[in-house]
Short mmCIF file of C-alpha atoms in Angstrom, two decimals:
data_model
loop_
_atom_site.label_atom_id
_atom_site.label_comp_id
_atom_site.label_asym_id
_atom_site.label_seq_id
_atom_site.Cartn_x
_atom_site.Cartn_y
_atom_site.Cartn_z
CA MET A 32 92.72 74.02 61.26
CA ASP A 33 96.48 74.38 61.21
CA ILE A 34 97.77 76.27 64.36
CA ASN A 35 101.21 77.49 64.28
CA VAL A 36 102.41 77.46 67.88
CA LYS A 37 106.08 78.50 68.80
CA ALA A 38 107.27 77.45 72.41
CA ASN A 39 110.47 77.25 74.42
CA LYS A 40 111.28 73.84 75.59
CA ALA A 41 110.97 74.74 79.16
CA TYR A 42 107.22 75.54 78.84
CA ILE A 43 106.02 72.64 76.74
CA PRO A 44 105.05 70.55 79.67
CA TYR A 45 103.08 73.33 81.26
CA PHE A 46 100.32 73.91 78.60
CA ASN A 47 97.99 71.54 80.58
CA LYS A 48 98.93 71.53 84.11
CA PRO A 49 96.04 70.62 86.34
CA GLN A 50 96.82 72.54 89.77
CA PHE A 51 94.59 75.33 90.85
CA THR A 52 97.50 77.71 91.62
CA GLN A 53 100.13 77.95 89.01
CA ILE A 54 103.11 80.26 89.35
CA TYR A 55 105.58 81.22 86.50
CA TYR A 56 108.43 83.55 87.53
CA GLY A 57 111.93 84.22 86.98
CA GLY A 58 114.27 86.72 85.16
CA SER A 59 113.67 89.21 82.51
CA SER A 60 113.18 88.14 78.71
CA SER A 61 112.36 84.56 79.84
CA GLY A 62 109.37 84.16 77.55
CA LYS A 63 106.82 83.80 80.39
CA SER A 64 104.24 86.24 78.93
CA TYR A 65 104.72 84.87 75.45
CA PHE A 66 104.00 81.47 76.70
CA LEU A 67 101.22 82.23 78.88
CA ALA A 68 99.54 84.25 76.18
CA SER A 69 99.69 81.28 73.74
CA LYS A 70 98.28 79.08 76.53
CA VAL A 71 95.40 81.38 77.10
CA VAL A 72 94.54 81.48 73.49
CA LEU A 73 94.80 77.68 73.08
CA ASP A 74 92.53 77.08 76.14
CA ASN A 75 90.14 79.65 74.72
CA LEU A 76 89.89 77.80 71.47
CA SER A 77 89.01 74.63 73.36
CA GLY A 78 86.24 76.38 75.15
CA VAL A 79 87.81 78.01 78.30
CA ASN A 80 86.69 81.53 79.67
CA TRP A 81 89.65 83.44 80.66
CA LEU A 82 90.11 86.57 82.89
CA VAL A 83 93.41 88.44 82.34
CA CYS A 84 94.25 90.97 85.09
CA ARG A 85 96.82 93.51 86.13
CA ASN A 86 96.76 95.66 89.18
CA VAL A 87 95.94 98.83 87.44
CA ALA A 88 93.50 98.91 84.55
CA THR A 89 95.53 101.66 82.56
CA THR A 90 98.54 99.19 82.28
CA ILE A 91 96.61 96.38 80.57
CA GLY A 92 96.18 97.93 77.02
CA MET A 93 100.11 98.20 76.31
CA SER A 94 100.90 94.89 77.98
CA VAL A 95 98.71 91.66 78.39
CA PHE A 96 96.15 92.87 75.79
CA ASN A 97 98.69 93.20 73.07
CA GLU A 98 100.39 89.86 74.13
CA ILE A 99 97.03 88.22 73.55
CA THR A 100 96.26 89.73 70.27
CA LYS A 101 99.77 89.00 69.07
CA ALA A 102 99.62 85.46 70.00
CA ILE A 103 96.36 85.18 67.83
CA SER A 104 98.08 86.73 64.96
CA ASN A 105 101.27 84.68 65.35
CA MET A 106 99.19 81.44 65.38
CA GLY A 107 97.33 82.21 62.29
CA LEU A 108 93.92 82.54 64.01
CA THR A 109 92.99 86.11 63.42
CA LYS A 110 89.68 85.10 61.33
CA TYR A 111 88.57 83.03 64.25
CA TYR A 112 88.56 85.94 66.72
CA LYS A 113 86.70 89.27 67.37
CA VAL A 114 88.92 91.76 69.17
CA ASN A 115 87.13 94.49 70.87
CA ARG A 116 89.78 97.12 72.33
CA SER A 117 87.02 99.48 73.69
CA THR A 118 85.39 96.80 75.90
CA MET A 119 88.84 94.96 76.56
CA SER A 120 87.42 91.64 75.28
CA VAL A 121 88.50 88.88 72.93
CA THR A 122 85.76 86.40 71.50
CA CYS A 123 86.35 83.21 69.76
CA LEU A 124 83.88 82.96 67.02
CA LEU A 125 83.94 79.31 66.85
CA ASN A 126 82.57 78.65 70.39
CA ASN A 127 81.50 82.08 71.74
CA ARG A 128 84.02 81.73 74.74
CA GLN A 129 86.00 84.79 75.82
CA ILE A 130 89.21 86.33 76.96
CA LEU A 131 88.29 89.31 79.23
CA PHE A 132 90.69 91.90 80.79
CA ALA A 133 90.30 93.88 83.98
CA GLY A 134 92.27 96.00 86.34
CA LEU A 135 92.20 95.24 90.03
CA ASP A 136 91.94 98.69 90.87
CA ASP A 137 88.21 98.90 90.15
CA ALA A 138 86.51 96.30 92.57
CA GLU A 139 83.11 96.89 91.20
CA LYS A 140 84.13 96.24 87.64
CA ILE A 141 85.81 92.92 88.56
CA LYS A 142 82.61 91.86 90.32
CA SER A 143 80.59 92.59 87.07
CA VAL A 144 82.93 90.63 84.64
CA THR A 145 80.94 87.93 83.19
CA PRO A 146 81.48 85.94 79.95
CA ILE A 147 78.68 85.79 77.44
CA ASP A 148 78.60 81.89 77.76
CA ASP A 149 79.06 80.01 80.84
CA VAL A 150 81.36 81.05 83.79
CA LEU A 151 84.88 82.23 84.21
CA HIS A 152 87.16 79.20 84.33
CA ARG A 153 90.58 80.49 84.68
CA ILE A 154 92.34 83.70 85.70
CA TRP A 155 95.90 84.99 84.71
CA ILE A 156 97.36 87.78 87.03
CA GLU A 157 100.35 89.34 85.02
CA GLU A 158 102.94 91.20 87.23
CA ALA A 159 101.32 89.60 90.22
CA THR A 160 103.90 91.05 92.52
CA GLU A 161 102.03 94.51 92.10
CA VAL A 162 98.83 92.95 93.61
CA LYS A 163 97.89 92.97 97.27
CA ARG A 164 97.00 89.67 98.88
CA GLU A 165 93.53 90.72 99.62
CA ALA A 166 92.88 91.45 96.06
CA TYR A 167 94.29 88.20 95.05
CA LYS A 168 92.01 86.33 97.56
CA GLN A 169 88.94 88.28 96.26
CA LEU A 170 89.93 87.46 92.70
CA THR A 171 89.94 83.64 93.55
CA LYS A 172 86.30 83.85 94.69
CA ARG A 173 85.30 84.59 91.07
CA LEU A 174 86.09 80.93 90.15
CA ARG A 175 83.53 79.46 92.72
CA GLY A 176 80.13 78.13 91.22
CA ASN A 177 79.17 75.35 88.78
CA THR A 178 80.21 75.27 85.32
CA LYS A 179 78.79 73.17 82.31
CA SER A 180 82.30 72.56 80.85
CA LYS A 181 84.83 69.99 81.97
CA PHE A 182 87.75 72.34 82.27
CA SER A 183 89.67 72.50 85.73
CA LYS A 184 89.80 75.87 87.11
CA CYS A 185 92.96 77.63 88.03
CA VAL A 186 94.68 80.92 88.89
CA ILE A 187 98.02 81.77 87.24
CA LEU A 188 100.58 84.12 88.71
CA SER A 189 103.40 85.43 86.63
CA PHE A 190 106.00 87.89 87.63
CA ASN A 191 109.66 88.86 87.97
CA PRO A 192 110.64 88.21 91.57
CA ILE A 193 111.28 91.31 93.71
CA LEU A 194 111.77 90.72 97.55
CA ARG A 195 111.66 87.74 99.89
CA SER A 196 109.47 89.73 102.14
CA HIS A 197 106.55 89.59 99.39
CA TRP A 198 103.22 87.87 100.47
CA ILE A 199 103.82 85.76 97.45
CA TYR A 200 106.99 84.19 98.59
CA LYS A 201 105.70 83.75 102.15
CA GLU A 202 102.48 82.28 100.86
CA PHE A 203 103.59 79.79 98.14
CA PHE A 204 107.38 79.15 98.50
CA GLY A 205 107.53 77.39 101.95
CA GLU A 206 108.63 74.18 100.15
CA TRP A 207 110.71 75.70 97.45
CA GLN A 208 114.39 74.72 97.11
CA ASP A 209 116.49 77.49 95.42
CA ASP A 210 118.53 74.98 93.59
CA LYS A 211 115.55 73.81 91.76
CA THR A 212 113.55 75.21 88.79
CA SER A 213 110.30 73.64 89.45
CA PHE A 214 108.02 72.32 92.25
CA GLU A 215 104.65 70.56 92.18
CA ASN A 216 102.10 69.16 94.73
CA ASN A 217 98.35 68.66 94.20
CA ARG A 218 97.43 72.27 94.40
CA LEU A 219 100.47 74.25 93.53
CA SER A 220 102.70 74.21 90.49
CA ILE A 221 105.88 76.51 90.20
CA LEU A 222 108.14 77.21 87.14
CA LYS A 223 111.22 79.23 87.41
CA THR A 224 112.79 80.54 83.89
CA THR A 225 115.57 82.98 82.92
CA TYR A 226 116.78 84.43 79.77
CA LYS A 227 118.61 81.18 79.12
CA ASP A 228 115.46 79.28 78.59
CA ASN A 229 114.25 81.75 75.75
CA LEU A 230 115.63 80.51 72.44
CA PHE A 231 114.27 83.56 70.50
CA LEU A 232 116.63 86.24 72.34
CA THR A 233 119.34 87.90 70.32
CA GLY A 234 122.88 87.80 71.21
CA ASP A 235 122.54 91.61 72.37
CA ASP A 236 119.60 90.85 74.62
CA ARG A 237 121.62 88.01 76.30
CA LYS A 238 124.72 90.28 76.85
CA GLN A 239 122.83 93.17 78.29
CA LEU A 240 121.53 90.83 81.02
CA GLU A 241 124.75 89.20 81.54
CA ASP A 242 126.57 92.36 81.75
CA GLU A 243 124.50 93.86 84.63
CA THR A 244 126.79 95.05 87.31
CA ASP A 245 124.32 95.86 90.22
CA GLU A 246 124.13 92.79 92.35
CA TYR A 247 120.23 93.19 93.11
CA TYR A 248 119.24 93.67 89.56
CA TYR A 249 121.57 90.83 88.48
CA GLN A 250 119.97 88.41 91.02
CA VAL A 251 116.50 89.37 90.19
CA TYR A 252 116.33 90.10 86.51
CA THR A 253 119.27 88.24 85.04
CA LEU A 254 119.10 85.09 87.39
CA GLY A 255 115.34 85.15 88.40
CA ASN A 256 115.99 84.97 92.21
CA PHE A 257 114.15 86.78 94.84
CA GLY A 258 116.27 89.51 96.03
CA VAL A 259 117.09 91.40 99.39
CA LEU A 260 117.08 94.96 99.35
CA GLY A 261 118.99 96.65 102.19
CA HIS A 262 119.84 100.22 100.68
CA VAL A 263 116.48 101.57 99.37
CA ILE A 264 116.86 105.28 98.65
CA PHE A 265 113.34 106.52 99.09
CA LYS A 266 111.37 105.51 102.27
CA ASN A 267 109.49 108.88 102.49
CA TRP A 268 106.53 107.79 100.34
CA HIS A 269 103.15 106.09 100.50
CA THR A 270 100.04 105.70 98.26
CA GLU A 271 96.65 107.25 98.57
CA ASP A 272 93.62 107.71 96.46
CA LEU A 273 94.14 111.28 95.25
CA SER A 274 90.94 111.57 93.07
CA SER A 275 89.10 114.23 95.31
CA LEU A 276 92.48 116.24 95.48
CA ILE A 277 93.58 116.19 91.85
CA PRO A 278 91.02 119.08 90.77
CA THR A 279 92.54 121.23 93.41
CA PHE A 280 96.01 121.14 92.40
CA ASP A 281 97.37 124.30 91.08
CA ARG A 282 101.26 124.04 91.25
CA ILE A 283 101.65 121.32 88.64
CA HIS A 284 104.97 120.16 87.31
CA ASN A 285 105.46 117.81 84.37
CA GLY A 286 108.50 115.79 83.55
CA LEU A 287 109.45 113.63 80.50
CA ASP A 288 112.21 110.98 80.15
CA PHE A 289 112.62 110.02 76.48
CA GLY A 290 112.46 106.38 75.55
CA TYR A 291 113.90 104.30 72.71
CA SER A 292 112.80 101.07 71.07
CA VAL A 293 112.94 99.16 74.27
CA ASP A 294 113.05 101.94 77.16
CA PRO A 295 109.68 103.68 77.59
CA ASN A 296 108.93 107.36 77.17
CA ALA A 297 108.04 108.17 80.87
CA LEU A 298 105.83 111.06 81.64
CA ILE A 299 104.98 112.08 85.27
CA ARG A 300 102.66 114.89 86.54
CA VAL A 301 103.05 116.22 90.23
CA HIS A 302 101.57 118.89 92.57
CA LEU A 303 104.23 120.52 94.71
CA ASP A 304 103.13 121.76 98.15
CA LYS A 305 106.16 123.67 99.33
CA LYS A 306 104.63 125.01 102.45
CA ARG A 307 103.84 121.51 103.93
CA LYS A 308 106.82 120.01 102.11
CA LYS A 309 104.70 117.46 100.09
CA ILE A 310 104.96 116.08 96.60
CA TYR A 311 101.95 114.51 95.12
CA VAL A 312 102.48 112.18 92.22
CA PHE A 313 98.99 112.08 90.54
CA ASP A 314 99.55 110.97 87.04
CA GLU A 315 101.96 108.97 84.74
CA TRP A 316 102.38 107.58 81.21
CA TYR A 317 104.85 104.72 80.39
CA GLN A 318 105.16 103.31 77.04
CA ALA A 319 107.91 102.01 74.68
CA GLY A 320 108.13 102.16 70.91
CA MET A 321 106.13 105.37 70.48
CA SER A 322 106.53 107.38 67.39
CA ASP A 323 107.09 111.16 67.44
CA SER A 324 103.48 111.81 66.47
CA GLU A 325 102.24 109.59 69.00
CA LEU A 326 104.20 111.23 71.77
CA ILE A 327 102.97 114.69 70.51
CA ARG A 328 99.32 113.60 70.64
CA LEU A 329 99.91 112.07 74.20
CA LEU A 330 101.43 115.27 75.50
CA LYS A 331 98.68 117.34 74.04
CA SER A 332 96.07 115.19 75.66
CA LYS A 333 97.88 115.08 79.01
CA ILE A 334 99.31 118.52 79.60
CA GLY A 335 97.78 120.76 77.12
CA THR A 336 99.55 124.18 77.21
CA GLN A 337 101.58 123.38 80.35
CA TYR A 338 105.23 123.19 80.35
CA VAL A 339 106.95 119.85 80.35
CA THR A 340 110.53 119.57 81.55
CA CYS A 341 112.48 117.10 79.49
CA ASP A 342 115.93 115.17 79.55
CA SER A 343 118.47 117.53 78.24
CA ALA A 344 120.49 114.81 76.63
CA GLU A 345 117.92 114.92 73.74
CA PRO A 346 117.88 118.57 72.36
CA LYS A 347 116.67 117.71 68.98
CA THR A 348 113.73 115.93 70.31
CA ILE A 349 112.95 118.82 72.69
CA ASP A 350 113.10 121.09 69.71
CA PHE A 351 110.87 118.90 67.63
CA LEU A 352 108.28 119.07 70.41
CA TYR A 353 108.40 122.74 70.60
CA ALA A 354 107.97 123.24 67.07
CA ASN A 355 104.90 121.15 67.34
CA ASP A 356 103.28 123.20 70.00
CA ILE A 357 104.36 121.37 72.99
CA ARG A 358 106.03 123.75 75.68
CA ALA A 359 109.05 121.64 76.14
CA VAL A 360 112.20 122.77 78.04
CA ALA A 361 115.39 121.07 79.02
CA ALA A 362 116.09 120.12 82.38
CA VAL A 363 119.05 121.88 84.12
CA LYS A 364 121.38 119.27 85.30
CA GLY A 365 125.02 120.15 86.15
CA ALA A 366 127.51 118.18 88.25
CA ASP A 367 126.24 115.44 90.48
CA SER A 368 122.61 116.39 89.50
CA VAL A 369 121.19 112.98 90.22
CA ASN A 370 122.52 112.73 93.89
CA ARG A 371 121.49 116.27 94.47
CA GLY A 372 118.11 115.70 93.17
CA ILE A 373 117.75 112.62 95.55
CA ARG A 374 118.81 114.59 98.45
CA TRP A 375 116.22 117.26 97.72
CA LEU A 376 113.37 114.73 97.16
CA GLN A 377 114.24 112.87 100.29
CA ASP A 378 113.48 116.07 102.23
CA TYR A 379 109.82 115.92 101.22
CA GLU A 380 107.00 113.53 101.69
CA ILE A 381 105.99 111.88 98.57
CA ILE A 382 102.10 110.77 98.01
CA VAL A 383 101.50 108.64 95.19
CA ASP A 384 98.11 108.11 93.64
CA PHE A 385 97.43 104.22 93.84
CA ARG A 386 96.84 104.08 90.12
CA CYS A 387 100.53 105.20 89.20
CA GLN A 388 101.70 101.63 89.13
CA ASN A 389 104.80 102.20 87.14
CA PHE A 390 106.04 104.91 89.39
CA LYS A 391 105.37 102.53 92.49
CA ASN A 392 107.21 99.85 90.98
CA GLU A 393 110.23 102.03 90.44
CA ILE A 394 110.26 103.90 93.80
CA GLU A 395 109.99 100.77 95.97
CA GLN A 396 113.07 99.32 94.35
CA TYR A 397 115.13 102.36 93.62
CA HIS A 398 118.44 101.75 95.49
CA TRP A 399 121.97 102.66 95.86
CA LYS A 400 124.17 100.58 93.72
CA GLU A 401 126.17 97.68 95.04
CA ASP A 402 129.14 95.79 93.73
CA ARG A 403 129.34 91.97 93.58
CA LYS A 404 130.67 92.08 97.18
CA GLY A 405 127.90 93.88 98.41
CA ASN A 406 129.71 97.28 99.04
CA VAL A 407 127.30 100.27 98.73
CA MET A 408 128.45 102.85 96.05
CA ALA A 409 127.64 106.35 96.18
CA MET A 410 125.41 106.37 93.14
CA PRO A 411 121.86 104.84 92.51
CA ALA A 412 121.46 101.88 90.25
CA ASP A 413 120.81 103.23 86.80
CA VAL A 414 117.88 100.56 86.04
CA ASN A 415 114.11 100.82 86.14
CA ASN A 416 114.33 104.58 86.96
CA HIS A 417 112.64 106.25 84.09
CA LEU A 418 109.72 107.98 86.15
CA ILE A 419 112.22 108.80 88.86
CA ASP A 420 114.25 110.52 86.42
CA ALA A 421 111.26 112.19 84.97
CA LEU A 422 110.33 113.36 88.68
CA ARG A 423 113.75 115.16 88.94
CA TYR A 424 113.42 116.91 85.77
CA ALA A 425 109.83 118.16 86.56
CA LEU A 426 111.04 119.69 89.73
CA CYS A 427 114.69 120.49 88.58
CA ASP A 428 113.82 124.38 88.75
CA GLU A 429 112.93 123.84 92.46
CA ILE A 430 115.74 121.83 93.20
CA LEU A 431 118.14 124.38 91.65
CA ALA A 432 116.45 127.31 93.41
CA ALA A 433 116.92 125.57 96.86
CA GLU A 434 120.57 125.09 96.17
CA VAL A 435 120.99 128.76 95.08
CA LYS A 436 119.25 129.80 98.23
CA ALA A 437 121.12 127.58 100.59
CA GLY A 438 124.51 128.89 98.88
CA ARG A 439 123.45 132.50 99.44
CA ARG A 440 122.90 131.77 103.19
CA LEU A 441 126.24 130.10 103.48
CA ASN A 442 127.93 133.18 101.91
#
């Protein structure tokens, strides 16, 4: 069997690490997910059953599932695999061993995940900073029990670092040295990589990372360092399970930020309770590389005949959506609309359904821009804010109405 494996040099020694806990972290575009998807497939060919997880099940299909299937194709192994997207499973036809997928938001489903042959041997948690420590601990228990195979068991955590206050940093980085790129003992292996380790990046990809002007994002996403956020914009939010409340929501606002080849189309759905000054974020969609027809199908399934307020910088796209029976309208912006919207949102309590993982990722890191000297600027960092922007668009009429009312009072 000829297997075509492409790997960046930094990862080659890590295809067969024996440690139970393995951590792969660092900057954006460092090739972590590409390497780990290749490792999972090669392990599976050798007889390893894998469970691949993210915090929320709905984020799996467009991320790690696609990474695994692309790895199978890139290595020329398609004819040896059965891929079932409906059950989120990949089965090797040569040995009946599987790669299974699950979201940690469904504890009962995790408990019932069982391969068709032997037991689970290894687990990969992608975007591990999304996961709570308690969920991680429960997941490691799935690797207990006897196996008829010779394979060592392990749990892999991969992520872009966020904050030094995160439980992963506290739990695993006690002996870590910031001037190093790796650490190992008998139970733990850590590898840090950045875009400089990825030989497959284009010059434009590298330049975009190197030209980042916000210090926090430069440290975290360019250099791959754990950061410190001192100027977070929104502290007025928390998560809940909104399942029982969603059927009662009757003041629904939809917002859409348009994506491009890399940036995602970001749709957000919220219920506004003006009397109690609460905003309920209960649904989201977040996907890059969508065609216009795919976007139309998505919007029809998500919002039906409801209005959706979109980024006014794309009038042609708005007209196209409207011509295809989507009630799309342009957001009213005006001078300083971003900061005005932020001030209005800060005056409300924002309750986020725990399944809206992409919005949680954005709002917990959304911060005032800082220069390289740490001076705070009067503008938010314009990075990873697609759903935040969509939230402002969704509620722009309410924001504008409040400003008009305030102006009349002053006059």
